[in-house]
Short mmCIF file of N, CA, C and O in Angstrom, two decimals:
data_model
loop_
_atom_site.label_atom_id
_atom_site.label_comp_id
_atom_site.label_asym_id
_atom_site.label_seq_id
_atom_site.Cartn_x
_atom_site.Cartn_y
_atom_site.Cartn_z
N UNK A 1 6.52 128.70 -146.71
CA UNK A 1 5.98 128.93 -148.05
C UNK A 1 6.40 127.80 -149.00
O UNK A 1 5.64 127.42 -149.86
N UNK A 2 7.61 127.28 -148.81
CA UNK A 2 8.11 126.25 -149.71
C UNK A 2 7.21 125.02 -149.71
O UNK A 2 6.95 124.43 -150.75
N UNK A 3 6.70 124.65 -148.53
CA UNK A 3 5.86 123.46 -148.45
C UNK A 3 4.50 123.67 -149.12
O UNK A 3 3.87 122.71 -149.54
N UNK A 4 4.08 124.91 -149.24
CA UNK A 4 2.79 125.20 -149.85
C UNK A 4 2.89 125.45 -151.35
O UNK A 4 1.89 125.72 -152.00
N UNK A 5 4.09 125.37 -151.90
CA UNK A 5 4.26 125.68 -153.32
C UNK A 5 3.45 124.74 -154.21
O UNK A 5 2.92 125.17 -155.24
N UNK A 6 3.33 123.48 -153.82
CA UNK A 6 2.54 122.54 -154.61
C UNK A 6 1.06 122.93 -154.60
O UNK A 6 0.39 122.88 -155.64
N UNK A 7 0.57 123.37 -153.45
CA UNK A 7 -0.83 123.80 -153.34
C UNK A 7 -1.07 125.04 -154.20
O UNK A 7 -2.02 125.08 -154.99
N UNK A 8 -0.20 126.04 -154.07
CA UNK A 8 -0.38 127.27 -154.84
C UNK A 8 -0.18 127.03 -156.33
O UNK A 8 -0.88 127.63 -157.15
N UNK A 9 0.75 126.17 -156.69
CA UNK A 9 0.94 125.83 -158.11
C UNK A 9 -0.32 125.18 -158.66
O UNK A 9 -0.75 125.49 -159.78
N UNK A 10 -0.94 124.30 -157.88
CA UNK A 10 -2.18 123.66 -158.30
C UNK A 10 -3.30 124.66 -158.50
O UNK A 10 -4.04 124.59 -159.49
N UNK A 11 -3.42 125.61 -157.58
CA UNK A 11 -4.48 126.62 -157.69
C UNK A 11 -4.23 127.49 -158.92
O UNK A 11 -5.16 127.78 -159.69
N UNK A 12 -2.99 127.91 -159.12
CA UNK A 12 -2.66 128.77 -160.27
C UNK A 12 -2.90 128.03 -161.58
O UNK A 12 -3.49 128.58 -162.52
N UNK A 13 -2.45 126.77 -161.67
CA UNK A 13 -2.68 125.99 -162.89
C UNK A 13 -4.17 125.80 -163.16
O UNK A 13 -4.61 125.87 -164.31
N UNK A 14 -4.92 125.58 -162.12
CA UNK A 14 -6.36 125.43 -162.26
C UNK A 14 -6.99 126.71 -162.82
O UNK A 14 -7.78 126.67 -163.77
N UNK A 15 -6.63 127.85 -162.26
CA UNK A 15 -7.18 129.12 -162.73
C UNK A 15 -6.76 129.42 -164.17
O UNK A 15 -7.58 129.85 -164.98
N UNK A 16 -5.49 129.18 -164.49
CA UNK A 16 -5.01 129.41 -165.86
C UNK A 16 -5.75 128.49 -166.83
O UNK A 16 -6.15 128.93 -167.92
N UNK A 17 -5.95 127.25 -166.43
CA UNK A 17 -6.68 126.31 -167.28
C UNK A 17 -8.10 126.76 -167.56
O UNK A 17 -8.58 126.69 -168.69
N UNK A 18 -8.77 127.26 -166.52
CA UNK A 18 -10.14 127.75 -166.70
C UNK A 18 -10.15 128.95 -167.64
O UNK A 18 -10.98 129.05 -168.55
N UNK A 19 -9.21 129.88 -167.44
CA UNK A 19 -9.14 131.07 -168.30
C UNK A 19 -8.83 130.69 -169.75
O UNK A 19 -9.44 131.25 -170.67
N UNK A 20 -7.92 129.76 -169.95
CA UNK A 20 -7.58 129.34 -171.32
C UNK A 20 -8.80 128.72 -172.00
O UNK A 20 -9.08 128.99 -173.17
N UNK A 21 -9.54 127.91 -171.27
CA UNK A 21 -10.73 127.28 -171.86
C UNK A 21 -11.80 128.30 -172.21
O UNK A 21 -12.50 128.14 -173.21
N UNK A 22 -11.92 129.34 -171.40
CA UNK A 22 -12.98 130.33 -171.63
C UNK A 22 -12.59 131.38 -172.65
O UNK A 22 -13.44 131.89 -173.37
N UNK A 23 -11.28 131.72 -172.73
CA UNK A 23 -10.88 132.86 -173.55
C UNK A 23 -10.23 132.48 -174.88
O UNK A 23 -10.02 133.36 -175.71
N UNK A 24 -9.91 131.21 -175.08
CA UNK A 24 -9.25 130.81 -176.32
C UNK A 24 -9.96 129.58 -176.89
O UNK A 24 -10.90 129.06 -176.29
N UNK A 25 -9.45 129.13 -177.99
CA UNK A 25 -9.97 127.91 -178.63
C UNK A 25 -9.20 126.67 -178.20
O UNK A 25 -9.44 125.59 -178.71
N UNK A 26 -8.24 126.84 -177.28
CA UNK A 26 -7.39 125.72 -176.84
C UNK A 26 -8.02 125.00 -175.64
O UNK A 26 -7.47 124.99 -174.54
N UNK A 27 -9.16 124.39 -175.87
CA UNK A 27 -9.88 123.74 -174.78
C UNK A 27 -9.12 122.55 -174.22
O UNK A 27 -9.14 122.31 -173.02
N UNK A 28 -8.42 121.80 -175.08
CA UNK A 28 -7.67 120.65 -174.61
C UNK A 28 -6.52 121.07 -173.69
O UNK A 28 -6.29 120.46 -172.65
N UNK A 29 -5.81 122.14 -174.06
CA UNK A 29 -4.72 122.65 -173.22
C UNK A 29 -5.27 123.13 -171.88
O UNK A 29 -4.68 122.87 -170.83
N UNK A 30 -6.39 123.81 -171.91
CA UNK A 30 -7.02 124.26 -170.67
C UNK A 30 -7.41 123.11 -169.78
O UNK A 30 -7.19 123.12 -168.58
N UNK A 31 -7.99 122.08 -170.38
CA UNK A 31 -8.39 120.89 -169.62
C UNK A 31 -7.17 120.21 -169.01
O UNK A 31 -7.21 119.78 -167.85
N UNK A 32 -6.09 120.13 -169.77
CA UNK A 32 -4.86 119.53 -169.27
C UNK A 32 -4.33 120.30 -168.05
O UNK A 32 -3.95 119.69 -167.04
N UNK A 33 -4.33 121.62 -168.12
CA UNK A 33 -3.87 122.43 -166.99
C UNK A 33 -4.79 122.27 -165.78
O UNK A 33 -4.32 122.23 -164.63
N UNK A 34 -6.09 122.17 -166.01
CA UNK A 34 -7.03 121.95 -164.92
C UNK A 34 -6.75 120.62 -164.23
O UNK A 34 -6.69 120.54 -163.00
N UNK A 35 -6.54 119.58 -165.01
CA UNK A 35 -6.27 118.25 -164.44
C UNK A 35 -4.96 118.25 -163.66
O UNK A 35 -4.89 117.70 -162.55
N UNK A 36 -3.92 118.89 -164.20
CA UNK A 36 -2.63 118.97 -163.50
C UNK A 36 -2.79 119.76 -162.20
O UNK A 36 -2.26 119.38 -161.16
N UNK A 37 -3.55 120.86 -162.25
CA UNK A 37 -3.77 121.67 -161.05
C UNK A 37 -4.50 120.91 -159.96
O UNK A 37 -4.12 120.95 -158.78
N UNK A 38 -5.54 120.19 -160.34
CA UNK A 38 -6.29 119.39 -159.37
C UNK A 38 -5.40 118.29 -158.79
O UNK A 38 -5.43 118.01 -157.58
N UNK A 39 -4.57 117.70 -159.63
CA UNK A 39 -3.65 116.65 -159.17
C UNK A 39 -2.65 117.22 -158.16
O UNK A 39 -2.39 116.59 -157.13
N UNK A 40 -2.11 118.40 -158.43
CA UNK A 40 -1.16 119.03 -157.50
C UNK A 40 -1.82 119.27 -156.14
O UNK A 40 -1.22 118.99 -155.09
N UNK A 41 -3.04 119.79 -156.16
CA UNK A 41 -3.74 120.04 -154.90
C UNK A 41 -4.03 118.75 -154.15
O UNK A 41 -3.88 118.68 -152.94
N UNK A 42 -4.41 117.71 -154.88
CA UNK A 42 -4.70 116.42 -154.26
C UNK A 42 -3.45 115.82 -153.64
O UNK A 42 -3.49 115.31 -152.51
N UNK A 43 -2.33 115.88 -154.36
CA UNK A 43 -1.06 115.35 -153.84
C UNK A 43 -0.67 116.10 -152.57
O UNK A 43 -0.23 115.49 -151.59
N UNK A 44 -0.84 117.42 -152.57
CA UNK A 44 -0.51 118.22 -151.39
C UNK A 44 -1.32 117.78 -150.18
O UNK A 44 -0.79 117.58 -149.09
N UNK A 45 -2.63 117.61 -150.36
CA UNK A 45 -3.50 117.21 -149.25
C UNK A 45 -3.13 115.81 -148.76
O UNK A 45 -3.06 115.56 -147.54
N UNK A 46 -2.85 114.89 -149.67
CA UNK A 46 -2.47 113.53 -149.28
C UNK A 46 -1.16 113.53 -148.52
O UNK A 46 -1.00 112.83 -147.51
N UNK A 47 -0.18 114.33 -148.99
CA UNK A 47 1.11 114.41 -148.29
C UNK A 47 0.93 114.95 -146.87
O UNK A 47 1.56 114.45 -145.93
N UNK A 48 0.08 115.95 -146.70
CA UNK A 48 -0.16 116.51 -145.37
C UNK A 48 -0.86 115.47 -144.47
O UNK A 48 -0.56 115.39 -143.28
N UNK A 49 -1.77 114.71 -145.04
CA UNK A 49 -2.45 113.68 -144.25
C UNK A 49 -1.49 112.58 -143.84
O UNK A 49 -1.50 112.11 -142.70
N UNK A 50 -0.61 112.16 -144.75
CA UNK A 50 0.35 111.10 -144.44
C UNK A 50 1.38 111.55 -143.40
O UNK A 50 1.82 110.74 -142.59
N UNK A 51 1.75 112.82 -143.45
CA UNK A 51 2.76 113.32 -142.51
C UNK A 51 2.16 113.57 -141.12
O UNK A 51 2.90 113.80 -140.17
N UNK A 52 0.85 113.55 -141.02
CA UNK A 52 0.20 113.78 -139.74
C UNK A 52 -0.11 115.25 -139.48
O UNK A 52 -0.69 115.58 -138.45
N UNK A 53 0.27 116.13 -140.40
CA UNK A 53 -0.03 117.56 -140.23
C UNK A 53 -1.50 117.85 -140.44
O UNK A 53 -2.00 118.89 -140.01
N UNK A 54 -2.20 116.96 -141.11
CA UNK A 54 -3.62 117.15 -141.37
C UNK A 54 -4.34 115.85 -141.07
O UNK A 54 -3.97 114.78 -141.56
N UNK A 55 -5.35 115.97 -140.24
CA UNK A 55 -6.20 114.83 -139.92
C UNK A 55 -7.57 115.11 -140.54
O UNK A 55 -8.29 116.00 -140.07
N UNK A 56 -7.93 114.36 -141.58
CA UNK A 56 -9.20 114.62 -142.27
C UNK A 56 -10.39 114.56 -141.32
O UNK A 56 -10.45 113.71 -140.44
N UNK A 57 -11.30 115.49 -141.51
CA UNK A 57 -12.49 115.56 -140.67
C UNK A 57 -13.71 115.95 -141.48
O UNK A 57 -13.78 115.72 -142.69
N UNK A 58 -14.65 116.58 -140.80
CA UNK A 58 -15.92 116.94 -141.42
C UNK A 58 -15.77 117.96 -142.55
O UNK A 58 -16.65 118.07 -143.40
N UNK A 59 -14.64 118.70 -142.56
CA UNK A 59 -14.44 119.69 -143.62
C UNK A 59 -14.33 119.05 -145.01
O UNK A 59 -14.55 119.71 -146.02
N UNK A 60 -14.05 117.75 -145.04
CA UNK A 60 -14.02 117.05 -146.34
C UNK A 60 -15.40 117.04 -147.00
O UNK A 60 -15.49 116.94 -148.22
N UNK A 61 -16.45 117.17 -146.19
CA UNK A 61 -17.80 117.26 -146.75
C UNK A 61 -17.93 118.49 -147.64
O UNK A 61 -18.63 118.46 -148.65
N UNK A 62 -17.26 119.60 -147.26
CA UNK A 62 -17.27 120.80 -148.09
C UNK A 62 -16.68 120.51 -149.46
O UNK A 62 -17.22 120.91 -150.50
N UNK A 63 -15.57 119.79 -149.46
CA UNK A 63 -14.90 119.46 -150.71
C UNK A 63 -15.76 118.52 -151.56
O UNK A 63 -15.96 118.76 -152.76
N UNK A 64 -16.30 117.49 -150.95
CA UNK A 64 -17.10 116.50 -151.69
C UNK A 64 -18.36 117.15 -152.25
O UNK A 64 -18.68 117.00 -153.43
N UNK A 65 -19.07 117.90 -151.41
CA UNK A 65 -20.29 118.57 -151.87
C UNK A 65 -19.96 119.60 -152.95
O UNK A 65 -20.68 119.72 -153.94
N UNK A 66 -18.86 120.32 -152.77
CA UNK A 66 -18.44 121.30 -153.77
C UNK A 66 -18.14 120.65 -155.11
O UNK A 66 -18.55 121.15 -156.16
N UNK A 67 -17.45 119.52 -155.07
CA UNK A 67 -17.15 118.80 -156.31
C UNK A 67 -18.42 118.28 -156.98
O UNK A 67 -18.58 118.38 -158.20
N UNK A 68 -19.34 117.75 -156.18
CA UNK A 68 -20.59 117.23 -156.74
C UNK A 68 -21.39 118.35 -157.41
O UNK A 68 -21.87 118.20 -158.54
N UNK A 69 -21.52 119.50 -156.71
CA UNK A 69 -22.27 120.61 -157.29
C UNK A 69 -21.57 121.15 -158.55
O UNK A 69 -22.23 121.44 -159.55
N UNK A 70 -20.26 121.29 -158.49
CA UNK A 70 -19.50 121.79 -159.63
C UNK A 70 -19.65 120.88 -160.84
O UNK A 70 -19.97 121.34 -161.94
N UNK A 71 -19.46 119.58 -160.64
CA UNK A 71 -19.57 118.64 -161.76
C UNK A 71 -21.01 118.53 -162.27
O UNK A 71 -21.23 118.39 -163.48
N UNK A 72 -21.99 118.63 -161.36
CA UNK A 72 -23.39 118.62 -161.79
C UNK A 72 -23.69 119.84 -162.64
O UNK A 72 -24.37 119.75 -163.66
N UNK A 73 -23.15 120.99 -162.23
CA UNK A 73 -23.33 122.21 -163.02
C UNK A 73 -22.72 122.08 -164.40
O UNK A 73 -23.32 122.51 -165.40
N UNK A 74 -21.54 121.47 -164.48
CA UNK A 74 -20.92 121.26 -165.79
C UNK A 74 -21.76 120.32 -166.66
O UNK A 74 -21.91 120.54 -167.86
N UNK A 75 -22.32 119.29 -166.03
CA UNK A 75 -23.18 118.37 -166.77
C UNK A 75 -24.44 119.09 -167.26
O UNK A 75 -24.85 118.93 -168.41
N UNK A 76 -25.06 119.89 -166.39
CA UNK A 76 -26.28 120.61 -166.76
C UNK A 76 -26.03 121.60 -167.89
O UNK A 76 -26.95 121.93 -168.64
N UNK A 77 -24.79 122.11 -168.00
CA UNK A 77 -24.48 123.04 -169.10
C UNK A 77 -24.65 122.37 -170.46
O UNK A 77 -24.96 123.03 -171.44
N UNK A 78 -24.46 121.06 -170.50
CA UNK A 78 -24.58 120.35 -171.77
C UNK A 78 -26.03 120.01 -172.12
O UNK A 78 -26.30 119.63 -173.25
N UNK A 79 -26.93 120.16 -171.18
CA UNK A 79 -28.33 119.86 -171.43
C UNK A 79 -29.03 121.05 -172.10
O UNK A 79 -28.68 122.20 -171.85
N UNK A 80 -30.02 120.74 -172.90
CA UNK A 80 -30.73 121.80 -173.60
C UNK A 80 -31.64 122.59 -172.64
O UNK A 80 -31.72 123.81 -172.70
N UNK A 81 -32.32 121.89 -171.73
CA UNK A 81 -33.21 122.54 -170.77
C UNK A 81 -32.91 122.01 -169.37
O UNK A 81 -33.60 121.12 -168.87
N UNK A 82 -31.89 122.55 -168.73
CA UNK A 82 -31.54 122.04 -167.40
C UNK A 82 -32.60 122.39 -166.36
O UNK A 82 -33.37 123.34 -166.52
N UNK A 83 -32.64 121.62 -165.29
CA UNK A 83 -33.59 121.81 -164.20
C UNK A 83 -33.33 123.15 -163.51
O UNK A 83 -34.25 123.85 -163.13
N UNK A 84 -32.05 123.47 -163.33
CA UNK A 84 -31.64 124.70 -162.65
C UNK A 84 -30.52 125.32 -163.48
O UNK A 84 -29.81 124.62 -164.19
N UNK A 85 -30.39 126.63 -163.40
CA UNK A 85 -29.32 127.31 -164.13
C UNK A 85 -27.97 126.76 -163.66
O UNK A 85 -27.64 126.85 -162.48
N UNK A 86 -27.18 126.18 -164.55
CA UNK A 86 -25.93 125.53 -164.16
C UNK A 86 -24.94 126.47 -163.46
O UNK A 86 -24.16 126.03 -162.63
N UNK A 87 -24.97 127.75 -163.78
CA UNK A 87 -24.00 128.68 -163.19
C UNK A 87 -24.16 128.75 -161.67
O UNK A 87 -23.18 128.91 -160.95
N UNK A 88 -25.39 128.59 -161.17
CA UNK A 88 -25.60 128.60 -159.72
C UNK A 88 -24.91 127.41 -159.06
O UNK A 88 -24.33 127.54 -157.99
N UNK A 89 -25.02 126.26 -159.69
CA UNK A 89 -24.38 125.06 -159.15
C UNK A 89 -22.85 125.19 -159.20
O UNK A 89 -22.15 124.84 -158.26
N UNK A 90 -22.35 125.69 -160.33
CA UNK A 90 -20.90 125.83 -160.50
C UNK A 90 -20.33 126.81 -159.49
O UNK A 90 -19.33 126.51 -158.83
N UNK A 91 -20.96 127.95 -159.32
CA UNK A 91 -20.45 128.96 -158.38
C UNK A 91 -20.55 128.45 -156.94
O UNK A 91 -19.60 128.61 -156.16
N UNK A 92 -21.65 127.82 -156.59
CA UNK A 92 -21.78 127.26 -155.25
C UNK A 92 -20.72 126.19 -154.99
O UNK A 92 -20.11 126.14 -153.93
N UNK A 93 -20.48 125.35 -155.99
CA UNK A 93 -19.45 124.33 -155.87
C UNK A 93 -18.07 124.94 -155.66
O UNK A 93 -17.29 124.49 -154.82
N UNK A 94 -17.76 125.98 -156.41
CA UNK A 94 -16.46 126.65 -156.27
C UNK A 94 -16.33 127.28 -154.90
O UNK A 94 -15.28 127.18 -154.26
N UNK A 95 -17.39 127.92 -154.43
CA UNK A 95 -17.35 128.55 -153.09
C UNK A 95 -17.10 127.49 -152.01
O UNK A 95 -16.31 127.70 -151.09
N UNK A 96 -17.75 126.35 -152.11
CA UNK A 96 -17.54 125.28 -151.14
C UNK A 96 -16.12 124.73 -151.21
O UNK A 96 -15.51 124.44 -150.18
N UNK A 97 -15.59 124.60 -152.41
CA UNK A 97 -14.22 124.10 -152.56
C UNK A 97 -13.22 125.10 -151.99
O UNK A 97 -12.25 124.71 -151.33
N UNK A 98 -13.45 126.39 -152.22
CA UNK A 98 -12.57 127.42 -151.65
C UNK A 98 -12.69 127.42 -150.13
O UNK A 98 -11.69 127.56 -149.41
N UNK A 99 -13.91 127.23 -149.62
CA UNK A 99 -14.11 127.15 -148.17
C UNK A 99 -13.32 125.98 -147.58
O UNK A 99 -12.73 126.09 -146.51
N UNK A 100 -13.30 124.86 -148.29
CA UNK A 100 -12.51 123.72 -147.84
C UNK A 100 -11.03 124.08 -147.77
O UNK A 100 -10.35 123.76 -146.79
N UNK A 101 -10.52 124.73 -148.82
CA UNK A 101 -9.10 125.08 -148.84
C UNK A 101 -8.75 126.01 -147.68
O UNK A 101 -7.74 125.81 -146.99
N UNK A 102 -9.61 126.98 -147.42
CA UNK A 102 -9.37 127.91 -146.30
C UNK A 102 -9.38 127.15 -144.98
O UNK A 102 -8.49 127.32 -144.14
N UNK A 103 -10.37 126.28 -144.79
CA UNK A 103 -10.46 125.50 -143.56
C UNK A 103 -9.27 124.55 -143.43
O UNK A 103 -8.72 124.37 -142.35
N UNK A 104 -8.86 123.94 -144.53
CA UNK A 104 -7.71 123.04 -144.56
C UNK A 104 -6.45 123.77 -144.08
O UNK A 104 -5.71 123.26 -143.24
N UNK A 105 -6.23 124.96 -144.61
CA UNK A 105 -5.05 125.74 -144.21
C UNK A 105 -5.12 126.10 -142.73
O UNK A 105 -4.12 126.03 -142.01
N UNK A 106 -6.31 126.47 -142.25
CA UNK A 106 -6.47 126.79 -140.83
C UNK A 106 -6.14 125.57 -139.96
O UNK A 106 -5.48 125.70 -138.93
N UNK A 107 -6.59 124.41 -140.36
CA UNK A 107 -6.34 123.19 -139.58
C UNK A 107 -4.86 122.86 -139.56
O UNK A 107 -4.30 122.54 -138.51
N UNK A 108 -4.21 122.94 -140.72
CA UNK A 108 -2.79 122.63 -140.80
C UNK A 108 -1.99 123.61 -139.94
O UNK A 108 -1.08 123.22 -139.21
N UNK A 109 -2.35 124.89 -139.98
CA UNK A 109 -1.67 125.89 -139.15
C UNK A 109 -1.87 125.62 -137.67
O UNK A 109 -0.94 125.72 -136.88
N UNK A 110 -3.09 125.27 -137.29
CA UNK A 110 -3.35 125.02 -135.88
C UNK A 110 -2.64 123.77 -135.39
O UNK A 110 -2.23 123.67 -134.25
N UNK A 111 -2.49 122.77 -136.26
CA UNK A 111 -1.76 121.56 -135.90
C UNK A 111 -0.30 121.87 -135.66
O UNK A 111 0.34 121.30 -134.78
N UNK A 112 0.27 122.79 -136.47
CA UNK A 112 1.68 123.15 -136.31
C UNK A 112 1.92 123.88 -134.99
O UNK A 112 2.93 123.66 -134.35
N UNK A 113 0.97 124.75 -134.60
CA UNK A 113 1.14 125.51 -133.36
C UNK A 113 0.64 124.77 -132.15
O UNK A 113 0.85 125.20 -131.03
N UNK A 114 -0.08 123.68 -132.36
CA UNK A 114 -0.57 122.87 -131.24
C UNK A 114 -1.93 123.32 -130.75
O UNK A 114 -2.45 122.79 -129.78
N UNK A 115 -2.57 124.26 -131.42
CA UNK A 115 -3.92 124.73 -131.06
C UNK A 115 -4.96 123.94 -131.82
O UNK A 115 -4.71 123.42 -132.88
N UNK A 116 -6.18 123.92 -131.29
CA UNK A 116 -7.28 123.30 -132.02
C UNK A 116 -8.49 124.15 -131.96
O UNK A 116 -8.81 124.86 -131.14
#
């Protein structure tokens, strides 16, 4: 659990940042927490890759596609007449990013036990 604390801290900070942005007027504080959370998760993934516990593969496509859809949805929210309802893009992006995290954890666990 200790090694995953950075990952879980990143997820928690990300969620708190989103909630603060949506429920209060402190948008800057929320954005700061989101950025710190994303940074924590990124550092965790890089550390696992450098240590050899994680070998990046096709599951990174889930993360990249999820980020693209999520950021596109955020951009479309600022448009007056978006092509597609931005919430669909944002939710799909989040689902893909969560799918990546689940797959990432499965891969790291299987590497530790020697299974593939």
